[in-house]
Amino acid sequence: MEEVKEEGEEMDVNDCGGGGLEVVRVLVVDDSPVDRKIVEMLLKRSEGIFDVVSVDSGKKAMEVLGLNEIEAKPPNHDDQKIDIVLTDYCMPEMTGLDLLKAVKANSSSRSIPVVMMSSENDSERISSCRAIGAEDFILKPLRVKDVQRLRTYTVPIGPMSKRGSKRKLPIALIAESNGAEARPLLAKVAAFGSAVFLTLNFWRSSVMSSSCN
Amino acid sequence: MSLMALRERLNVLVNSMFLEGLLDQQFRQLQMLQDASSPGFVAEVITLFCEDSERMLTELTKLLDQAVVDYQKVDAYVHQLKGSSSSVGAQNVKLACIQFKQFCEENNKEGCLSALNMVKHQYYSLRSKFDTMLQLEQRIQAYDSEQQN
């Protein structure tokens, strides 16, 4: 387990999370012992930012999240609280997709960000995960930069934002990720921006023309 | 053998494994994750990989020995083995698994048997070199421990 740094304590230049930030508790779900070991080390090498709980199945993940009861209840102890779930997609019995659906279907866990991992760059798989509420979809094998950005899914962006609520990645980080799903997302952002611009201009034109008449 | 000679021998071994295609750059990524606080990380990953791979190869052998082959189960194990070999940088094993998956999708038993033999061949070639690597690592670490004491 990584030590929690005190508020205001200086961070090493290699730190990615900035000084004084809370440790993020990550639930790693992967049936492969090799992949679990590697992901644990990647998280550990992120300079004390992550505290890791790892399990080898979706079923055990449900237990950790307190979702295995008929009436799901939030964990009782603070040390059980999970800030983000990082799950493999392909697992026997309960897949990562099943786990994602279960997390998002339950009011006590819905706000926990879920990030998918997979060795397959399957655009349909990626789209379906995002549609259900996955924050991101990372291709295996994972790199340091992949785990470093996990924190962005749990850090609030402002006073109105809740911890763990869904938020967009900065464009640079989106572009850094896999190209296949990045381009459609960038296109959507660009389209949204254009739509806002056009709407504002239309409104402005309408106001000006009515004031002239 | 001196510490320097051991390190040189290990470097030569690892470089030859890259040249032969046994390993790819993912293995370098694992080496970069190892540091003074986790000096046995690469050895642990290699050990886990070997245990897991041999378990899967045993299961695959049993499945393909059946009169009626459950290709879904075969594919699931091959997928797992492909994944873990990719994660450790075991390039030739990964490539052999990709070929194996192709035969699974075709429900081609002869192809699967041939592919399984190839995967085993690649795996055991790698395993032999991994064993030598781990022995050298242990000797180097023993030297380092002596020097620290």
Short mmCIF file of C-alpha atoms in Angstrom, two decimals:
data_model
loop_
_atom_site.label_atom_id
_atom_site.label_comp_id
_atom_site.label_asym_id
_atom_site.label_seq_id
_atom_site.Cartn_x
_atom_site.Cartn_y
_atom_site.Cartn_z
CA MET A 1 0.00 0.00 0.00
CA GLU A 2 1.33 3.47 -0.82
CA GLU A 3 1.73 6.06 1.93
CA VAL A 4 -0.67 8.95 1.91
CA LYS A 5 1.22 12.17 1.59
CA GLU A 6 0.41 15.00 4.02
CA GLU A 7 -1.30 18.13 2.74
CA GLY A 8 1.23 20.61 1.38
CA GLU A 9 4.07 18.07 1.31
CA GLU A 10 6.30 18.52 -1.71
CA MET A 11 5.93 15.95 -4.42
CA ASP A 12 8.70 14.47 -6.50
CA VAL A 13 9.01 15.88 -10.02
CA ASN A 14 8.02 12.49 -11.33
CA ASP A 15 4.69 12.68 -9.52
CA CYS A 16 1.74 13.13 -11.80
CA GLY A 17 -0.93 14.11 -9.31
CA GLY A 18 0.38 17.31 -7.74
CA GLY A 19 0.98 18.00 -4.08
CA GLY A 20 -1.46 17.24 -1.32
CA LEU A 21 -3.98 15.22 -3.34
CA GLU A 22 -5.86 12.31 -1.81
CA VAL A 23 -4.82 8.79 -2.56
CA VAL A 24 -7.11 7.19 -5.12
CA ARG A 25 -8.31 3.70 -4.29
CA VAL A 26 -8.40 1.58 -7.42
CA LEU A 27 -10.20 -1.72 -7.74
CA VAL A 28 -8.36 -3.77 -10.35
CA VAL A 29 -10.37 -6.65 -11.82
CA ASP A 30 -8.57 -9.14 -14.05
CA ASP A 31 -8.60 -12.93 -14.24
CA SER A 32 -5.01 -12.97 -15.51
CA PRO A 33 -2.51 -13.10 -12.63
CA VAL A 34 0.20 -11.78 -14.96
CA ASP A 35 -1.85 -8.73 -15.94
CA ARG A 36 -2.89 -8.06 -12.34
CA LYS A 37 0.74 -8.08 -11.26
CA ILE A 38 1.76 -5.69 -14.02
CA VAL A 39 -1.13 -3.28 -13.46
CA GLU A 40 -0.44 -3.28 -9.71
CA MET A 41 3.15 -2.32 -10.39
CA LEU A 42 2.16 0.38 -12.87
CA LEU A 43 -0.14 1.87 -10.25
CA LYS A 44 2.49 1.54 -7.55
CA ARG A 45 5.03 3.35 -9.72
CA SER A 46 2.68 6.33 -9.95
CA GLU A 47 4.34 7.84 -6.87
CA GLY A 48 1.92 7.14 -4.05
CA ILE A 49 -1.17 8.36 -5.81
CA PHE A 50 -2.95 5.02 -5.96
CA ASP A 51 -3.96 2.48 -3.37
CA VAL A 52 -4.73 -0.83 -5.05
CA VAL A 53 -7.24 -3.55 -4.35
CA SER A 54 -7.10 -6.35 -6.92
CA VAL A 55 -9.41 -9.28 -7.51
CA ASP A 56 -9.53 -12.02 -10.10
CA SER A 57 -13.21 -11.99 -11.03
CA GLY A 58 -16.24 -9.82 -11.58
CA LYS A 59 -18.00 -11.68 -8.79
CA LYS A 60 -15.30 -10.74 -6.27
CA ALA A 61 -15.39 -7.18 -7.54
CA MET A 62 -19.10 -7.09 -6.76
CA GLU A 63 -18.33 -8.23 -3.21
CA VAL A 64 -15.74 -5.49 -2.73
CA LEU A 65 -18.20 -2.92 -4.05
CA GLY A 66 -20.96 -4.24 -1.79
CA LEU A 67 -23.12 -5.17 -4.77
CA ASN A 68 -23.43 -8.88 -4.19
CA GLU A 69 -26.44 -8.60 -1.90
CA ILE A 70 -30.01 -8.61 -3.17
CA GLU A 71 -30.33 -5.11 -1.79
CA ALA A 72 -26.97 -3.56 -2.48
CA LYS A 73 -25.55 -1.41 0.24
CA PRO A 74 -22.54 0.84 0.32
CA PRO A 75 -19.47 -0.47 2.14
CA ASN A 76 -19.52 0.26 5.88
CA HIS A 77 -15.90 1.17 6.40
CA ASP A 78 -14.02 4.03 4.81
CA ASP A 79 -11.15 1.73 3.90
CA GLN A 80 -13.50 -0.27 1.67
CA LYS A 81 -14.45 2.73 -0.42
CA ILE A 82 -13.44 2.39 -4.06
CA ASP A 83 -12.77 5.53 -6.08
CA ILE A 84 -12.39 3.93 -9.50
CA VAL A 85 -12.76 0.50 -11.07
CA LEU A 86 -10.24 -0.71 -13.65
CA THR A 87 -11.54 -3.90 -15.18
CA ASP A 88 -10.58 -6.30 -17.92
CA TYR A 89 -13.25 -6.79 -20.55
CA CYS A 90 -12.86 -10.52 -21.22
CA MET A 91 -13.28 -12.58 -18.10
CA PRO A 92 -15.01 -15.93 -17.54
CA GLU A 93 -18.50 -16.06 -16.00
CA MET A 94 -18.92 -12.35 -15.29
CA THR A 95 -17.33 -10.21 -17.99
CA GLY A 96 -16.08 -6.69 -17.53
CA LEU A 97 -19.11 -5.51 -19.47
CA ASP A 98 -21.41 -7.32 -17.02
CA LEU A 99 -19.57 -5.67 -14.16
CA LEU A 100 -19.85 -2.26 -15.78
CA LYS A 101 -23.58 -2.72 -16.21
CA ALA A 102 -23.97 -3.83 -12.59
CA VAL A 103 -22.01 -0.85 -11.28
CA LYS A 104 -23.97 1.65 -13.39
CA ALA A 105 -27.32 0.05 -12.62
CA ASN A 106 -26.94 0.51 -8.88
CA SER A 107 -27.52 3.81 -7.13
CA SER A 108 -24.84 3.14 -4.52
CA SER A 109 -22.11 2.55 -7.10
CA ARG A 110 -23.27 4.43 -10.18
CA SER A 111 -20.97 7.41 -9.60
CA ILE A 112 -17.83 5.25 -9.40
CA PRO A 113 -15.90 5.68 -12.64
CA VAL A 114 -15.26 2.43 -14.50
CA VAL A 115 -12.40 2.10 -16.96
CA MET A 116 -12.23 -0.91 -19.26
CA MET A 117 -9.09 -2.74 -20.36
CA SER A 118 -8.90 -5.02 -23.35
CA SER A 119 -6.37 -6.58 -25.70
CA GLU A 120 -8.81 -6.11 -28.59
CA ASN A 121 -9.23 -2.77 -30.34
CA ASP A 122 -12.86 -3.46 -31.19
CA SER A 123 -14.78 -0.28 -32.03
CA GLU A 124 -18.18 -1.85 -31.34
CA ARG A 125 -16.99 -3.07 -27.97
CA ILE A 126 -15.60 0.37 -27.17
CA SER A 127 -18.81 2.12 -28.22
CA SER A 128 -21.04 -0.18 -26.21
CA CYS A 129 -18.92 0.29 -23.09
CA ARG A 130 -18.96 4.05 -23.44
CA ALA A 131 -22.72 4.02 -24.05
CA ILE A 132 -23.25 2.17 -20.77
CA GLY A 133 -21.05 4.66 -18.95
CA ALA A 134 -17.43 3.54 -19.07
CA GLU A 135 -15.10 6.47 -18.63
CA ASP A 136 -12.42 5.11 -20.90
CA PHE A 137 -11.27 2.06 -22.78
CA ILE A 138 -7.58 1.23 -22.57
CA LEU A 139 -5.76 -1.21 -24.82
CA LYS A 140 -3.54 -3.79 -23.23
CA PRO A 141 -0.71 -3.99 -22.50
CA LEU A 142 -1.06 -0.95 -20.28
CA ARG A 143 1.62 1.73 -20.04
CA VAL A 144 2.46 4.19 -17.29
CA LYS A 145 0.66 7.00 -19.10
CA ASP A 146 -2.52 4.90 -19.18
CA VAL A 147 -2.69 4.54 -15.40
CA GLN A 148 -1.59 8.11 -14.76
CA ARG A 149 -4.70 9.45 -16.45
CA LEU A 150 -6.98 7.38 -14.19
CA ARG A 151 -6.75 10.14 -11.69
CA THR A 152 -8.45 12.56 -14.06
CA TYR A 153 -11.66 10.55 -13.74
CA THR A 154 -11.82 11.05 -9.99
CA VAL A 155 -10.56 14.64 -9.47
CA PRO A 156 -13.41 17.19 -9.35
CA ILE A 157 -13.15 19.89 -12.05
CA GLY A 158 -14.90 22.58 -9.99
CA PRO A 159 -17.24 23.33 -7.07
CA MET A 160 -20.28 22.04 -8.95
CA SER A 161 -18.74 18.67 -9.81
CA LYS A 162 -19.10 15.53 -7.74
CA ARG A 163 -16.18 13.22 -7.14
CA GLY A 164 -16.26 10.35 -9.56
CA SER A 165 -18.84 11.94 -11.84
CA LYS A 166 -18.40 11.48 -15.56
CA ARG A 167 -16.24 14.08 -17.23
CA LYS A 168 -14.46 14.47 -20.52
CA LEU A 169 -10.74 14.08 -20.92
CA PRO A 170 -8.79 17.09 -22.08
CA ILE A 171 -8.46 16.92 -25.86
CA ALA A 172 -4.70 16.30 -25.67
CA LEU A 173 -5.22 13.23 -23.50
CA ILE A 174 -8.03 11.97 -25.73
CA ALA A 175 -5.79 12.36 -28.77
CA GLU A 176 -3.04 10.53 -26.90
CA SER A 177 -5.22 7.49 -26.51
CA ASN A 178 -6.07 4.95 -29.19
CA GLY A 179 -6.63 6.62 -32.51
CA ALA A 180 -9.66 4.65 -33.64
CA GLU A 181 -12.02 5.88 -30.95
CA ALA A 182 -10.27 9.24 -30.43
CA ARG A 183 -11.13 10.60 -33.87
CA PRO A 184 -14.91 10.14 -33.62
CA LEU A 185 -14.82 11.73 -30.16
CA LEU A 186 -12.79 14.68 -31.41
CA ALA A 187 -15.19 15.04 -34.31
CA LYS A 188 -18.12 15.12 -31.87
CA VAL A 189 -16.43 17.76 -29.73
CA ALA A 190 -15.66 19.84 -32.82
CA ALA A 191 -19.23 19.43 -34.05
CA PHE A 192 -20.63 20.43 -30.67
CA GLY A 193 -18.38 23.48 -30.63
CA SER A 194 -19.50 24.42 -34.12
CA ALA A 195 -23.16 23.95 -33.17
CA VAL A 196 -22.77 26.24 -30.18
CA PHE A 197 -21.00 28.85 -32.30
CA LEU A 198 -23.71 28.73 -35.01
CA THR A 199 -26.53 28.88 -32.47
CA LEU A 200 -25.00 31.87 -30.74
CA ASN A 201 -24.53 33.65 -34.07
CA PHE A 202 -28.09 32.88 -35.15
CA TRP A 203 -29.43 34.24 -31.86
CA ARG A 204 -27.26 37.32 -32.16
CA SER A 205 -28.43 37.90 -35.75
CA SER A 206 -32.06 37.47 -34.69
CA VAL A 207 -31.69 39.98 -31.87
CA MET A 208 -29.98 42.51 -34.12
CA SER A 209 -32.52 42.21 -36.96
CA SER A 210 -35.48 42.56 -34.57
CA SER A 211 -33.92 45.62 -32.99
CA CYS A 212 -33.54 47.21 -36.42
CA ASN A 213 -37.20 46.68 -37.33
CA MET B 1 32.30 -15.47 -12.09
CA SER B 2 32.51 -11.77 -11.24
CA LEU B 3 29.47 -9.49 -10.89
CA MET B 4 30.42 -7.65 -14.06
CA ALA B 5 30.74 -10.90 -15.98
CA LEU B 6 27.34 -12.05 -14.70
CA ARG B 7 25.70 -8.80 -15.79
CA GLU B 8 27.37 -9.02 -19.18
CA ARG B 9 26.18 -12.59 -19.63
CA LEU B 10 22.64 -11.57 -18.70
CA ASN B 11 22.70 -8.66 -21.16
CA VAL B 12 23.95 -10.91 -23.95
CA LEU B 13 21.25 -13.46 -23.18
CA VAL B 14 18.42 -10.89 -23.13
CA ASN B 15 19.70 -9.22 -26.32
CA SER B 16 19.82 -12.56 -28.09
CA MET B 17 16.24 -13.23 -27.04
CA PHE B 18 15.19 -9.96 -28.66
CA LEU B 19 17.12 -10.77 -31.82
CA GLU B 20 15.54 -14.22 -32.06
CA GLY B 21 12.06 -12.75 -31.68
CA LEU B 22 11.44 -14.48 -28.37
CA LEU B 23 10.93 -11.09 -26.71
CA ASP B 24 9.60 -7.72 -27.86
CA GLN B 25 9.66 -4.18 -26.48
CA GLN B 26 6.95 -4.95 -23.93
CA PHE B 27 9.61 -6.88 -21.99
CA ARG B 28 11.71 -3.71 -21.88
CA GLN B 29 8.67 -1.95 -20.36
CA LEU B 30 8.62 -4.55 -17.59
CA GLN B 31 12.34 -4.12 -16.99
CA MET B 32 11.80 -0.38 -16.65
CA LEU B 33 9.17 -0.94 -13.98
CA GLN B 34 11.66 -2.82 -11.82
CA ASP B 35 13.58 -0.73 -9.34
CA ALA B 36 15.39 -0.95 -6.02
CA SER B 37 12.11 -1.16 -4.11
CA SER B 38 10.93 -4.09 -6.26
CA PRO B 39 14.12 -5.86 -7.38
CA GLY B 40 12.33 -9.14 -8.05
CA PHE B 41 9.46 -7.75 -10.14
CA VAL B 42 10.55 -9.13 -13.50
CA ALA B 43 11.33 -12.53 -11.97
CA GLU B 44 7.88 -12.58 -10.32
CA VAL B 45 6.14 -11.76 -13.57
CA ILE B 46 8.12 -14.38 -15.47
CA THR B 47 7.31 -16.99 -12.82
CA LEU B 48 3.61 -16.13 -12.92
CA PHE B 49 3.63 -16.23 -16.71
CA CYS B 50 5.26 -19.66 -16.79
CA GLU B 51 2.90 -21.16 -14.21
CA ASP B 52 -0.15 -19.72 -15.93
CA SER B 53 1.02 -20.74 -19.40
CA GLU B 54 1.71 -24.32 -18.42
CA ARG B 55 -1.68 -24.57 -16.78
CA MET B 56 -3.32 -23.33 -19.98
CA LEU B 57 -1.25 -25.59 -22.23
CA THR B 58 -2.32 -28.58 -20.12
CA GLU B 59 -5.97 -27.60 -20.45
CA LEU B 60 -5.62 -27.03 -24.19
CA THR B 61 -4.04 -30.45 -24.62
CA LYS B 62 -6.93 -32.08 -22.77
CA LEU B 63 -9.54 -30.17 -24.76
CA LEU B 64 -8.01 -31.08 -28.11
CA ASP B 65 -7.73 -34.70 -27.03
CA GLN B 66 -11.52 -34.98 -26.88
CA ALA B 67 -13.44 -36.66 -29.67
CA VAL B 68 -15.68 -33.62 -29.89
CA VAL B 69 -13.73 -30.43 -29.39
CA ASP B 70 -15.28 -27.50 -27.54
CA TYR B 71 -13.78 -24.75 -29.69
CA GLN B 72 -15.27 -22.02 -27.50
CA LYS B 73 -13.29 -23.24 -24.51
CA VAL B 74 -10.19 -23.73 -26.63
CA ASP B 75 -10.53 -20.20 -27.95
CA ALA B 76 -10.96 -18.82 -24.43
CA TYR B 77 -7.70 -20.40 -23.26
CA VAL B 78 -5.82 -19.34 -26.38
CA HIS B 79 -7.13 -15.80 -25.92
CA GLN B 80 -5.87 -15.80 -22.33
CA LEU B 81 -2.49 -17.15 -23.33
CA LYS B 82 -2.21 -14.61 -26.13
CA GLY B 83 -3.01 -11.87 -23.65
CA SER B 84 -0.50 -12.87 -21.02
CA SER B 85 2.25 -13.48 -23.58
CA SER B 86 1.57 -10.03 -25.00
CA SER B 87 1.77 -8.52 -21.52
CA VAL B 88 5.20 -9.99 -20.78
CA GLY B 89 6.58 -9.41 -24.25
CA ALA B 90 6.71 -13.07 -25.26
CA GLN B 91 6.49 -12.24 -28.96
CA ASN B 92 6.82 -15.65 -30.63
CA VAL B 93 4.35 -17.23 -28.21
CA LYS B 94 1.90 -14.39 -28.90
CA LEU B 95 2.26 -14.82 -32.67
CA ALA B 96 1.75 -18.57 -32.39
CA CYS B 97 -1.42 -17.92 -30.38
CA ILE B 98 -2.75 -15.59 -33.07
CA GLN B 99 -2.36 -18.39 -35.60
CA PHE B 100 -3.99 -20.80 -33.16
CA LYS B 101 -7.03 -18.51 -32.77
CA GLN B 102 -7.45 -18.54 -36.53
CA PHE B 103 -7.76 -22.33 -36.56
CA CYS B 104 -10.18 -22.17 -33.61
CA GLU B 105 -12.45 -19.83 -35.51
CA GLU B 106 -12.42 -22.29 -38.42
CA ASN B 107 -13.14 -25.21 -36.06
CA ASN B 108 -10.15 -26.89 -37.68
CA LYS B 109 -8.96 -29.64 -35.34
CA GLU B 110 -5.85 -30.57 -37.30
CA GLY B 111 -4.91 -26.94 -37.54
CA CYS B 112 -5.48 -26.48 -33.81
CA LEU B 113 -3.31 -29.48 -32.97
CA SER B 114 -0.54 -28.20 -35.19
CA ALA B 115 -0.88 -24.71 -33.71
CA LEU B 116 -0.80 -26.10 -30.18
CA ASN B 117 2.46 -27.86 -30.97
CA MET B 118 3.89 -24.62 -32.31
CA VAL B 119 2.78 -22.68 -29.21
CA LYS B 120 4.36 -25.34 -26.99
CA HIS B 121 7.57 -25.24 -29.01
CA GLN B 122 7.78 -21.46 -28.74
CA TYR B 123 6.85 -21.46 -25.08
CA TYR B 124 9.41 -24.07 -24.04
CA SER B 125 12.15 -22.36 -26.04
CA LEU B 126 11.34 -19.19 -24.16
CA ARG B 127 10.99 -20.99 -20.85
CA SER B 128 14.48 -22.45 -21.16
CA LYS B 129 15.98 -18.99 -21.65
CA PHE B 130 13.84 -17.51 -18.90
CA ASP B 131 15.21 -20.18 -16.53
CA THR B 132 18.77 -19.15 -17.39
CA MET B 133 17.80 -15.48 -17.02
CA LEU B 134 16.33 -16.03 -13.57
CA GLN B 135 19.38 -17.99 -12.43
CA LEU B 136 21.66 -15.16 -13.53
CA GLU B 137 19.38 -12.59 -11.85
CA GLN B 138 19.50 -14.53 -8.60
CA ARG B 139 23.28 -14.70 -8.68
CA ILE B 140 23.51 -10.97 -9.40
CA GLN B 141 21.14 -10.15 -6.56
CA ALA B 142 23.14 -12.39 -4.22
CA TYR B 143 26.26 -10.38 -5.13
CA ASP B 144 24.38 -7.10 -4.57
CA SER B 145 23.16 -8.29 -1.18
CA GLU B 146 26.69 -9.28 -0.14
CA GLN B 147 28.01 -5.89 -1.15
CA GLN B 148 25.33 -4.08 0.82
CA ASN B 149 26.09 -6.07 3.99
#
